Short mmCIF file of C-alpha atoms and ligand atoms in Angstrom, two decimals:
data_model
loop_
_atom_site.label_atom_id
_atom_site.label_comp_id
_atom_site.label_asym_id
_atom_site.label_seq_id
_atom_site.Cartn_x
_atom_site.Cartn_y
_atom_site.Cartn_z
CA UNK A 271 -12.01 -78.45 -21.42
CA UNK A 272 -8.66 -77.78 -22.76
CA UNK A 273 -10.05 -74.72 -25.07
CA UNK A 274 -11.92 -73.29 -22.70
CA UNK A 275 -9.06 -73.59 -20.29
CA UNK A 276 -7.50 -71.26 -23.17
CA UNK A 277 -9.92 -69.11 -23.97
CA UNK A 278 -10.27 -68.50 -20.21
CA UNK A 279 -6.52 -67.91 -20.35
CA UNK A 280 -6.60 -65.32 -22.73
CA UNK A 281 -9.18 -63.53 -21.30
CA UNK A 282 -7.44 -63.35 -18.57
CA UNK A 283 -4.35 -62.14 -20.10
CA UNK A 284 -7.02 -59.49 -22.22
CA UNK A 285 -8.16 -58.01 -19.09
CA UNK A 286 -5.17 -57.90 -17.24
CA UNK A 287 -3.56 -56.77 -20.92
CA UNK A 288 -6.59 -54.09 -20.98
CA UNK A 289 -5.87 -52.87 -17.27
CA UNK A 290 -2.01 -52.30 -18.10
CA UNK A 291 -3.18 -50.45 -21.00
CA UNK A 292 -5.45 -48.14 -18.88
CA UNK A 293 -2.81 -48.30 -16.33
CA UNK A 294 -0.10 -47.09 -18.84
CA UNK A 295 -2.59 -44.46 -20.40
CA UNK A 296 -3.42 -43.11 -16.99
CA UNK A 297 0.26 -42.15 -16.16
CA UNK A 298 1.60 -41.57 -19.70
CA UNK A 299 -1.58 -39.68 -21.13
CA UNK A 300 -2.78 -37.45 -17.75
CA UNK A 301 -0.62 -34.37 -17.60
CA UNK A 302 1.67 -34.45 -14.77
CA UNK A 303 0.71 -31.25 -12.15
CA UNK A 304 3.50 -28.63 -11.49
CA UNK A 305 3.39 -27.57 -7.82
CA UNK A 306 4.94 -24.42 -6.93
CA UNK A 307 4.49 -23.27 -3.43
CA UNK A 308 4.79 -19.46 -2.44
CA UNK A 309 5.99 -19.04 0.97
CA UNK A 310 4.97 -15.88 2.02
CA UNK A 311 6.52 -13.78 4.77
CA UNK A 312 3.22 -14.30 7.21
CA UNK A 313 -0.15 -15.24 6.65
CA UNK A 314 -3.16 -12.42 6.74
CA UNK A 315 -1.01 -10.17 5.07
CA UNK A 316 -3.58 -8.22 2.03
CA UNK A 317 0.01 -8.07 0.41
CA UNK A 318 0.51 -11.68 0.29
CA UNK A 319 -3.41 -12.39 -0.52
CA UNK A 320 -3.14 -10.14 -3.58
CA UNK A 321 0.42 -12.07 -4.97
CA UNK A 322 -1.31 -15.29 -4.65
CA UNK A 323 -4.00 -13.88 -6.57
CA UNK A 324 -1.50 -13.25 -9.37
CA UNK A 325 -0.07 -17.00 -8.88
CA UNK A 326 -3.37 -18.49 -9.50
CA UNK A 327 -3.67 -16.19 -12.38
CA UNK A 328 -0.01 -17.71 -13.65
CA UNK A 329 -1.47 -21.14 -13.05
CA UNK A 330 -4.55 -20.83 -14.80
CA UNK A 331 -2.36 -19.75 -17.57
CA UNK A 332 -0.28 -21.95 -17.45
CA UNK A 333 -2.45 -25.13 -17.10
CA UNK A 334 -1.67 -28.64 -14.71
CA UNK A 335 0.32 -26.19 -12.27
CA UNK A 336 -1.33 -26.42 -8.54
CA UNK A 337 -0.70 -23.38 -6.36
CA UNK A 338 0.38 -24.36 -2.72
CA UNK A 339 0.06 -20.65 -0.98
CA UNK A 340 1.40 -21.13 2.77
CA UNK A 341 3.35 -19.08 5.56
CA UNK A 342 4.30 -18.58 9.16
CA UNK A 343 1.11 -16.80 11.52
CA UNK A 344 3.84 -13.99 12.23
CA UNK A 345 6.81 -13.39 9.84
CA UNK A 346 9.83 -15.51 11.49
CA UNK A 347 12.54 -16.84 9.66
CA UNK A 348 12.25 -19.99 11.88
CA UNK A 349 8.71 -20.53 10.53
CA UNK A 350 9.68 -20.33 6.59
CA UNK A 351 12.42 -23.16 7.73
CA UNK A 352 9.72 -25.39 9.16
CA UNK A 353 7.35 -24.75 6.14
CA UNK A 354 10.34 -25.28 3.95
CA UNK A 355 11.58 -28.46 4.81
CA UNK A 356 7.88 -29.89 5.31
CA UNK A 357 7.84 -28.36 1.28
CA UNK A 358 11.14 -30.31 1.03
CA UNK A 359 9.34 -33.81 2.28
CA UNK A 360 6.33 -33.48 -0.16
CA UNK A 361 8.34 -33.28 -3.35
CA UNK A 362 6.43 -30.21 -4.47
CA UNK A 363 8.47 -28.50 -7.86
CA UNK A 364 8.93 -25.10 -7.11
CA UNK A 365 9.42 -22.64 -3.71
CA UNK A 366 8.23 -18.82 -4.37
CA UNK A 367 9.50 -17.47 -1.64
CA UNK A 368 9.42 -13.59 0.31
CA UNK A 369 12.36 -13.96 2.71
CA UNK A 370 12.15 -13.03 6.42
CA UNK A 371 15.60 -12.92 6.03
CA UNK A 372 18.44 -12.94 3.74
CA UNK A 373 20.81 -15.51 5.51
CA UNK A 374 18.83 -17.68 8.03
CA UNK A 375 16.72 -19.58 5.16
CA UNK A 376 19.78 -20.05 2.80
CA UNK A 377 21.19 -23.59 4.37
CA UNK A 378 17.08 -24.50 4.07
CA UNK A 379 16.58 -23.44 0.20
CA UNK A 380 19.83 -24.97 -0.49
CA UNK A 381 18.90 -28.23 0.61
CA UNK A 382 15.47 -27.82 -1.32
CA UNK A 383 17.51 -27.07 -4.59
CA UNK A 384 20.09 -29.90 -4.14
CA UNK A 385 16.56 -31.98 -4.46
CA UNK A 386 15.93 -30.73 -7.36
CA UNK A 387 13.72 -28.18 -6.25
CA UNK A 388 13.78 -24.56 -8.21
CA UNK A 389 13.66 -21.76 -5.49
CA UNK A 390 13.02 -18.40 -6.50
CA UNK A 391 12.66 -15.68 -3.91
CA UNK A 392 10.14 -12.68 -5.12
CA UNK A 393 9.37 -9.15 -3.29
CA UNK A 394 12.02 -9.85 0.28
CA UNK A 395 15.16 -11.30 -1.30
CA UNK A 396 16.88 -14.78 -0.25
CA UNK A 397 21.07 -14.20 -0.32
CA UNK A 398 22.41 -15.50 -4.02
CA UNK A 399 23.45 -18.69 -2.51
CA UNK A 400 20.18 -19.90 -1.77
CA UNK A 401 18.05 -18.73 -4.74
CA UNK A 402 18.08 -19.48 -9.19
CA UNK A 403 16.70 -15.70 -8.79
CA UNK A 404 15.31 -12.84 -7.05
CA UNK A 405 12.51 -11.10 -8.41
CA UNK A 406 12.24 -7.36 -7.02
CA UNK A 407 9.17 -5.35 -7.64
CA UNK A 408 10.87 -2.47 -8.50
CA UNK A 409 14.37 -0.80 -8.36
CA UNK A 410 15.34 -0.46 -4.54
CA UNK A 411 16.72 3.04 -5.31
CA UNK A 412 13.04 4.03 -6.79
CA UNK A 413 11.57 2.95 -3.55
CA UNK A 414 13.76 4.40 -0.98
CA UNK A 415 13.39 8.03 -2.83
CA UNK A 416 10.10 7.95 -3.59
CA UNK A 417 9.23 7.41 0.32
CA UNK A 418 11.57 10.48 1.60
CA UNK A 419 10.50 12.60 -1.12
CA UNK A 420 6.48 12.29 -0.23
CA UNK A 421 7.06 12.86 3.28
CA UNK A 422 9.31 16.25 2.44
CA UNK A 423 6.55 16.93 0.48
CA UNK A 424 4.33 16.80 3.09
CA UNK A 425 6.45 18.03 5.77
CA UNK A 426 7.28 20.87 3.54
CA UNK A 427 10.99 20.26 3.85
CA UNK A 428 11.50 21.13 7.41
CA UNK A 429 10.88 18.70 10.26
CA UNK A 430 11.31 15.22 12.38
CA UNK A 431 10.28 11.99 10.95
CA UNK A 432 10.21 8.41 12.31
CA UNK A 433 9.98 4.80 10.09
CA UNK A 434 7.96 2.43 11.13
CA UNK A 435 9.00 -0.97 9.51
CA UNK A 436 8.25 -4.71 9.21
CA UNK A 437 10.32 -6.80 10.98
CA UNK A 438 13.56 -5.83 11.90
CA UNK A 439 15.15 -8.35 9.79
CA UNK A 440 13.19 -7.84 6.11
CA UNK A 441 15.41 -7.90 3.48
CA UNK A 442 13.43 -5.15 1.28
CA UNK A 443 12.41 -3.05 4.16
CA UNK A 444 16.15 -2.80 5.48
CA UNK A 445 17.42 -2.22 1.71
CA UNK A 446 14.35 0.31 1.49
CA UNK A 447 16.04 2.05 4.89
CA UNK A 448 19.00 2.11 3.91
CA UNK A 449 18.63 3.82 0.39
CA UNK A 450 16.44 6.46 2.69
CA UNK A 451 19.19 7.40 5.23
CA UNK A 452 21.13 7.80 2.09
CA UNK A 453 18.53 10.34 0.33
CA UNK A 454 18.37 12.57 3.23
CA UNK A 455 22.22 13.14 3.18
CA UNK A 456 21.38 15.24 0.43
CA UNK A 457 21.35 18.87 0.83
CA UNK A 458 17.77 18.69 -0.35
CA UNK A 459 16.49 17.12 2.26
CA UNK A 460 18.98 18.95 5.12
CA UNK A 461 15.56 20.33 7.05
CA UNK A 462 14.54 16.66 7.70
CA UNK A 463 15.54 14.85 10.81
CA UNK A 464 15.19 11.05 11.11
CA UNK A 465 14.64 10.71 15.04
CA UNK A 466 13.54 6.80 15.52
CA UNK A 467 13.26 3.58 13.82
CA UNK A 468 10.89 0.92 14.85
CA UNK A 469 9.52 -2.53 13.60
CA UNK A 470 5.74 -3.30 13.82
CA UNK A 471 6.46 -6.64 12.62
CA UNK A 472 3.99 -6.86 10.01
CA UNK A 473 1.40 -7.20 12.53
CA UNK A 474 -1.29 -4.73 13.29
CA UNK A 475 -1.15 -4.74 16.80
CA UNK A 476 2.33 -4.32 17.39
CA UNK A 477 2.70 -1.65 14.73
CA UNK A 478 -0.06 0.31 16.03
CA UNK A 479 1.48 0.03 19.37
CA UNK A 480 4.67 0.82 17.64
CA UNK A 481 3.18 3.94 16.04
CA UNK A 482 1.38 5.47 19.14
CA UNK A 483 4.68 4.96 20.71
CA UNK A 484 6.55 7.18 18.28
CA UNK A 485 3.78 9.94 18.09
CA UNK A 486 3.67 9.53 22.42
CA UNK A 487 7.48 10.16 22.61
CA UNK A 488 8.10 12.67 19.80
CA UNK A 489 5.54 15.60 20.32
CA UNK A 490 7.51 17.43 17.06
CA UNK A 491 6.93 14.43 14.71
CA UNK A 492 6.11 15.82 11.86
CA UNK A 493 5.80 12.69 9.47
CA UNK A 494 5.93 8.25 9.52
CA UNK A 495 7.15 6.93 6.55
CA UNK A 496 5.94 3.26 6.79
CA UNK A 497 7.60 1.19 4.08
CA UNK A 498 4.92 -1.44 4.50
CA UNK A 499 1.54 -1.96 3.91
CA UNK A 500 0.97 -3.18 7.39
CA UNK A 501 2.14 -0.76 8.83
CA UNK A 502 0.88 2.27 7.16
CA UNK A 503 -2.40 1.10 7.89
CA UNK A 504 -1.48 0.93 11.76
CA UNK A 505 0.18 4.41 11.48
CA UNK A 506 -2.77 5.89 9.90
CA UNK A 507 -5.31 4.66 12.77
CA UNK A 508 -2.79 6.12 15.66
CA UNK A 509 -2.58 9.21 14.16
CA UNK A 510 -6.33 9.59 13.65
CA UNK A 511 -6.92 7.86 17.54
CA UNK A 512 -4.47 10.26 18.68
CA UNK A 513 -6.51 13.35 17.02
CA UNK A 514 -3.15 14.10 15.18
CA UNK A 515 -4.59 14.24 11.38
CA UNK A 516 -3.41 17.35 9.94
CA UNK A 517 -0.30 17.23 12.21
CA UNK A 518 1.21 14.39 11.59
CA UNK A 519 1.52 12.85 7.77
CA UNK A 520 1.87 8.97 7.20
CA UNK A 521 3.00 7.83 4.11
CA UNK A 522 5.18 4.73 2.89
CA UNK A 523 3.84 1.76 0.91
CA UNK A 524 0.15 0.46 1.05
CA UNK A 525 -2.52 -0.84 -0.91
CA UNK A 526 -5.40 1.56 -2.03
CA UNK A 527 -8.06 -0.82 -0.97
CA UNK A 528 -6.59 -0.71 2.41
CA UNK A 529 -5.70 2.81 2.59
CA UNK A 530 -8.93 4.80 0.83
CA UNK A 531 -10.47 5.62 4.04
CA UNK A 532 -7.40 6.98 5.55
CA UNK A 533 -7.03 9.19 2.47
CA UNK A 534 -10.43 10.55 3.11
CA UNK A 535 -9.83 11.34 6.65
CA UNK A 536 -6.85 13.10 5.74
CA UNK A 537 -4.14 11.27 7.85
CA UNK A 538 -2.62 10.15 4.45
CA UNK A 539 -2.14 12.46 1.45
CA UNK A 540 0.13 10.31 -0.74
CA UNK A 541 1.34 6.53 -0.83
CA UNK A 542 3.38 4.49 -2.92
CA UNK A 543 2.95 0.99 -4.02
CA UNK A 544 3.54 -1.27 -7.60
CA UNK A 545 1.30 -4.07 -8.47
CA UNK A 546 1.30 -7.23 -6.12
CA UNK A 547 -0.75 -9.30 -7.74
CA UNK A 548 1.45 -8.67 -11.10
CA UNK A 549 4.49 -9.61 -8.83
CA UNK A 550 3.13 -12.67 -7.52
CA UNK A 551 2.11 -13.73 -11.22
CA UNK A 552 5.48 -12.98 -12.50
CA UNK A 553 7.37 -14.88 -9.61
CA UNK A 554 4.72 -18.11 -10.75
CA UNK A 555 5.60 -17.86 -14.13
CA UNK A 556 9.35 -17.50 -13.56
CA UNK A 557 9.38 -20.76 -11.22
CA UNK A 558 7.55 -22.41 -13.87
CA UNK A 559 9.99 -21.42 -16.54
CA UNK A 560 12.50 -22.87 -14.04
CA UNK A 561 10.84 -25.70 -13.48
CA UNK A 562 10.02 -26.62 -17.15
CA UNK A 563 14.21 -25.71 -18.15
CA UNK A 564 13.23 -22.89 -19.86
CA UNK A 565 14.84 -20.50 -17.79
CA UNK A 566 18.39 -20.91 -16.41
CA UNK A 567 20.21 -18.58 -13.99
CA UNK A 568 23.42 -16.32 -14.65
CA UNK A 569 24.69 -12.75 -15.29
CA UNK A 570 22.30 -11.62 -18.28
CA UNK A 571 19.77 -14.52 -18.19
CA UNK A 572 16.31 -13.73 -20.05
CA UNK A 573 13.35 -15.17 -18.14
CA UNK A 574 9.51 -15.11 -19.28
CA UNK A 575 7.40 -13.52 -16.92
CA UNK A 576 4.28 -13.97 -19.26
CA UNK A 577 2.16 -11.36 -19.88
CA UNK A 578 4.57 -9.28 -18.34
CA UNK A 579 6.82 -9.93 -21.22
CA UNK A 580 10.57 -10.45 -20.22
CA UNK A 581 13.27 -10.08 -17.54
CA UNK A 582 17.14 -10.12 -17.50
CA UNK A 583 19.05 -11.30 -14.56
CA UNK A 584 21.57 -9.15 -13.37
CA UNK A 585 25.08 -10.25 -11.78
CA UNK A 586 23.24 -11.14 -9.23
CA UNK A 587 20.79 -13.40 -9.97
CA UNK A 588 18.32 -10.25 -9.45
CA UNK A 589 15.75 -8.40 -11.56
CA UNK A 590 13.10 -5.86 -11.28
CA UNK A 591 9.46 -4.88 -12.43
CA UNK A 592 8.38 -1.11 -13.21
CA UNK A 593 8.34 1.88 -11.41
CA UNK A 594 6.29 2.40 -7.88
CA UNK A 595 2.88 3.94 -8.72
CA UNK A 596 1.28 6.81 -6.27
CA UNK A 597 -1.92 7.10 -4.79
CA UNK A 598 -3.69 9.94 -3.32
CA UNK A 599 -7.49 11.47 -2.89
CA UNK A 600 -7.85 11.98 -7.30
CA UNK A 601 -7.02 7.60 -7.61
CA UNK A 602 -7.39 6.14 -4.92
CA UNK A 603 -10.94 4.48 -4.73
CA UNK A 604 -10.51 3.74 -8.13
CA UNK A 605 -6.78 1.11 -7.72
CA UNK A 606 -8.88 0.42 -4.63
CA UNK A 607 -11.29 -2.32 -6.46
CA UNK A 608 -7.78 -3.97 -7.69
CA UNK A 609 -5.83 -4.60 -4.85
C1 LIG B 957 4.29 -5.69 3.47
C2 LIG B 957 5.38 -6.72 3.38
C3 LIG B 957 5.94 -6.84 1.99
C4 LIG B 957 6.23 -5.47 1.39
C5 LIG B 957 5.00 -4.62 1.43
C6 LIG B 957 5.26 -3.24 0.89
O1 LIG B 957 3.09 -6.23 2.99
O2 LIG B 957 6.37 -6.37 4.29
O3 LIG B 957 7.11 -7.60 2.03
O4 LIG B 957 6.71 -5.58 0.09
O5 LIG B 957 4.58 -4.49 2.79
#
């Protein structure tokens, strides 16, 4: 009785002994998951679609990192806060975020990185205080050129143009603005008038409404530079629905696969744009670089973007990828099947 009351014992001690075991193996062995969320600026954006492409591309490189891709339905500031402290509540490692403004999310992402949370803000910049970095597609001064000098081009130097932006609040669109009101101070560019400036909102609706508006009260418009890819889209179809192709030139930022058609019909002769889906695998990998204490922030700081390569930090806390590419009838269909 007295052995088997042993033996039953240590049986008993063996299994529970076994279950630790698998208990400790489960937790010590399984690789943890990284979970970096990109908050983008609103959902249904092909933008956004195409930078979460490039995060799960990062993740899949990367291995045990889950992708948490989430945003306001229209692009609010208010929104990102609510999605941000809900971000907050679940623990999750890392917040990718495209601002819908500089200063309203900072108290939010500050809280998130007193967690311990790494916040990195990627395409529309978060102020300093509330990011480890800001990853900018390209050099703002770049952008801001490029866009006046494809409209002059198409305007042939002489004429009235209008912007149609996001919303009125967008970091890079109002950085974008402002480095164009500066380029057509130059005596270059003395023939071109800026008459209006209006926000679609990165919604279709409102920036088609937005665009028949402009083209309704300036019969002389000669060009809409729409320094987003909503937008350009909307501009395109009101100039076409208006019966204005030929007379009026959109051009501004979009993606080929959203803009081919309105190449064709001639409402668009040139566009900018860089690589989103390269952004939004370089803004991944940076968080995770963060994340893992690989990267740190400050004036000169060298982060890993991947297959990128490398990118320094600048005083700060910002850095850039290449140069805007165009697009026009000879490569369009063919960046098209990309993004
Ligand atoms: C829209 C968004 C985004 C901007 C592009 C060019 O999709 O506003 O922030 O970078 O356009």
């Amino acid at each position: 009785m007295k052995i088997k009351q042993l033996l039953l014992a240590a049986a008993a001690v063996g299994v529970f002994a076994g279950l630790a075991g698998c208990a400790d193996k489960k937790t010590g062995d399984a690789p943890e998951r990284t979970r970096i969320a990109m908050v983008v600026k609103s959902l249904g954006n092909g933008f956004f679609d195409a930078a979460h492409q490039g995060a799960k591309d990062a993740a899949a490189e990367i291995g045990g990192v889950e992708i948490i891709y989430t945003g306001p339905t229209t692009p609010s500031a208010e929104g990102q806060i609510e999605i941000i402290n809900s971000l907050i509540s679940q623990k999750v490692d890392a917040i990718v975020v495209s601002a819908n403004d500089p200063n309203a999310l900072v108290p939010i992402a500050k809280k998130a990185m007193q967690r311990g949370i790494k916040v990195i803000s990627f395409d529309s910049a978060l102020a300093p205080g509330g990011r480890q970095m800001q990853l900018n597609p390209s050099n703002a001064e770049l952008i801001g050129q490029k866009q006046i000098e494809m409209a002059a081009a198409e305007m042939n130097g002489k004429g009235e143009l209008a912007i149609l932006s996001a919303s009125a609040q967008a970091t890079n669109q109002n950085i974008w603005i402002g480095v164009m009101k500066k380029t057509l101070e130059q005596p270059q560019y003395a023939g071109l008038k800026l008459v209006a400036t209006v926000y679609g909102d990165d919604q279709s609706d409102k920036s088609y409404r937005e665009a028949i508006g402009l083209l309704r009260s300036h019969p002389n418009l000669k060009a809409i530079i729409a320094p987003t890819t909503v937008g350009i889209v909307a501009a395109s179809k009101a100039v076409a629905d208006e019966g204005l192709v030929g007379k009026v030139f959109v051009t501004g930022l979009g993606l080929p696969s959203e803009m081919a058609g309105h190449v064709k019909s001639g409402a668009v002769r040139e566009f900018a744009i860089w690589n989103p889906i390269d952004l939004g695998y370089a803004a991944t990998f940076a968080a995770h670089q963060f994340v893992t204490g690989k990267a740190q922030s400050g004036d000169g700081a060298i982060v890993s973007v991947g297959r990128l390569g490398a990118v320094t930090l600048d005083a700060n806390g910002e850095t850039a990828l290449g140069p805007p590419f165009t697009y026009n009838a000879g490569n369009v269909d063919q960046f098209a099947k990309l993004f």
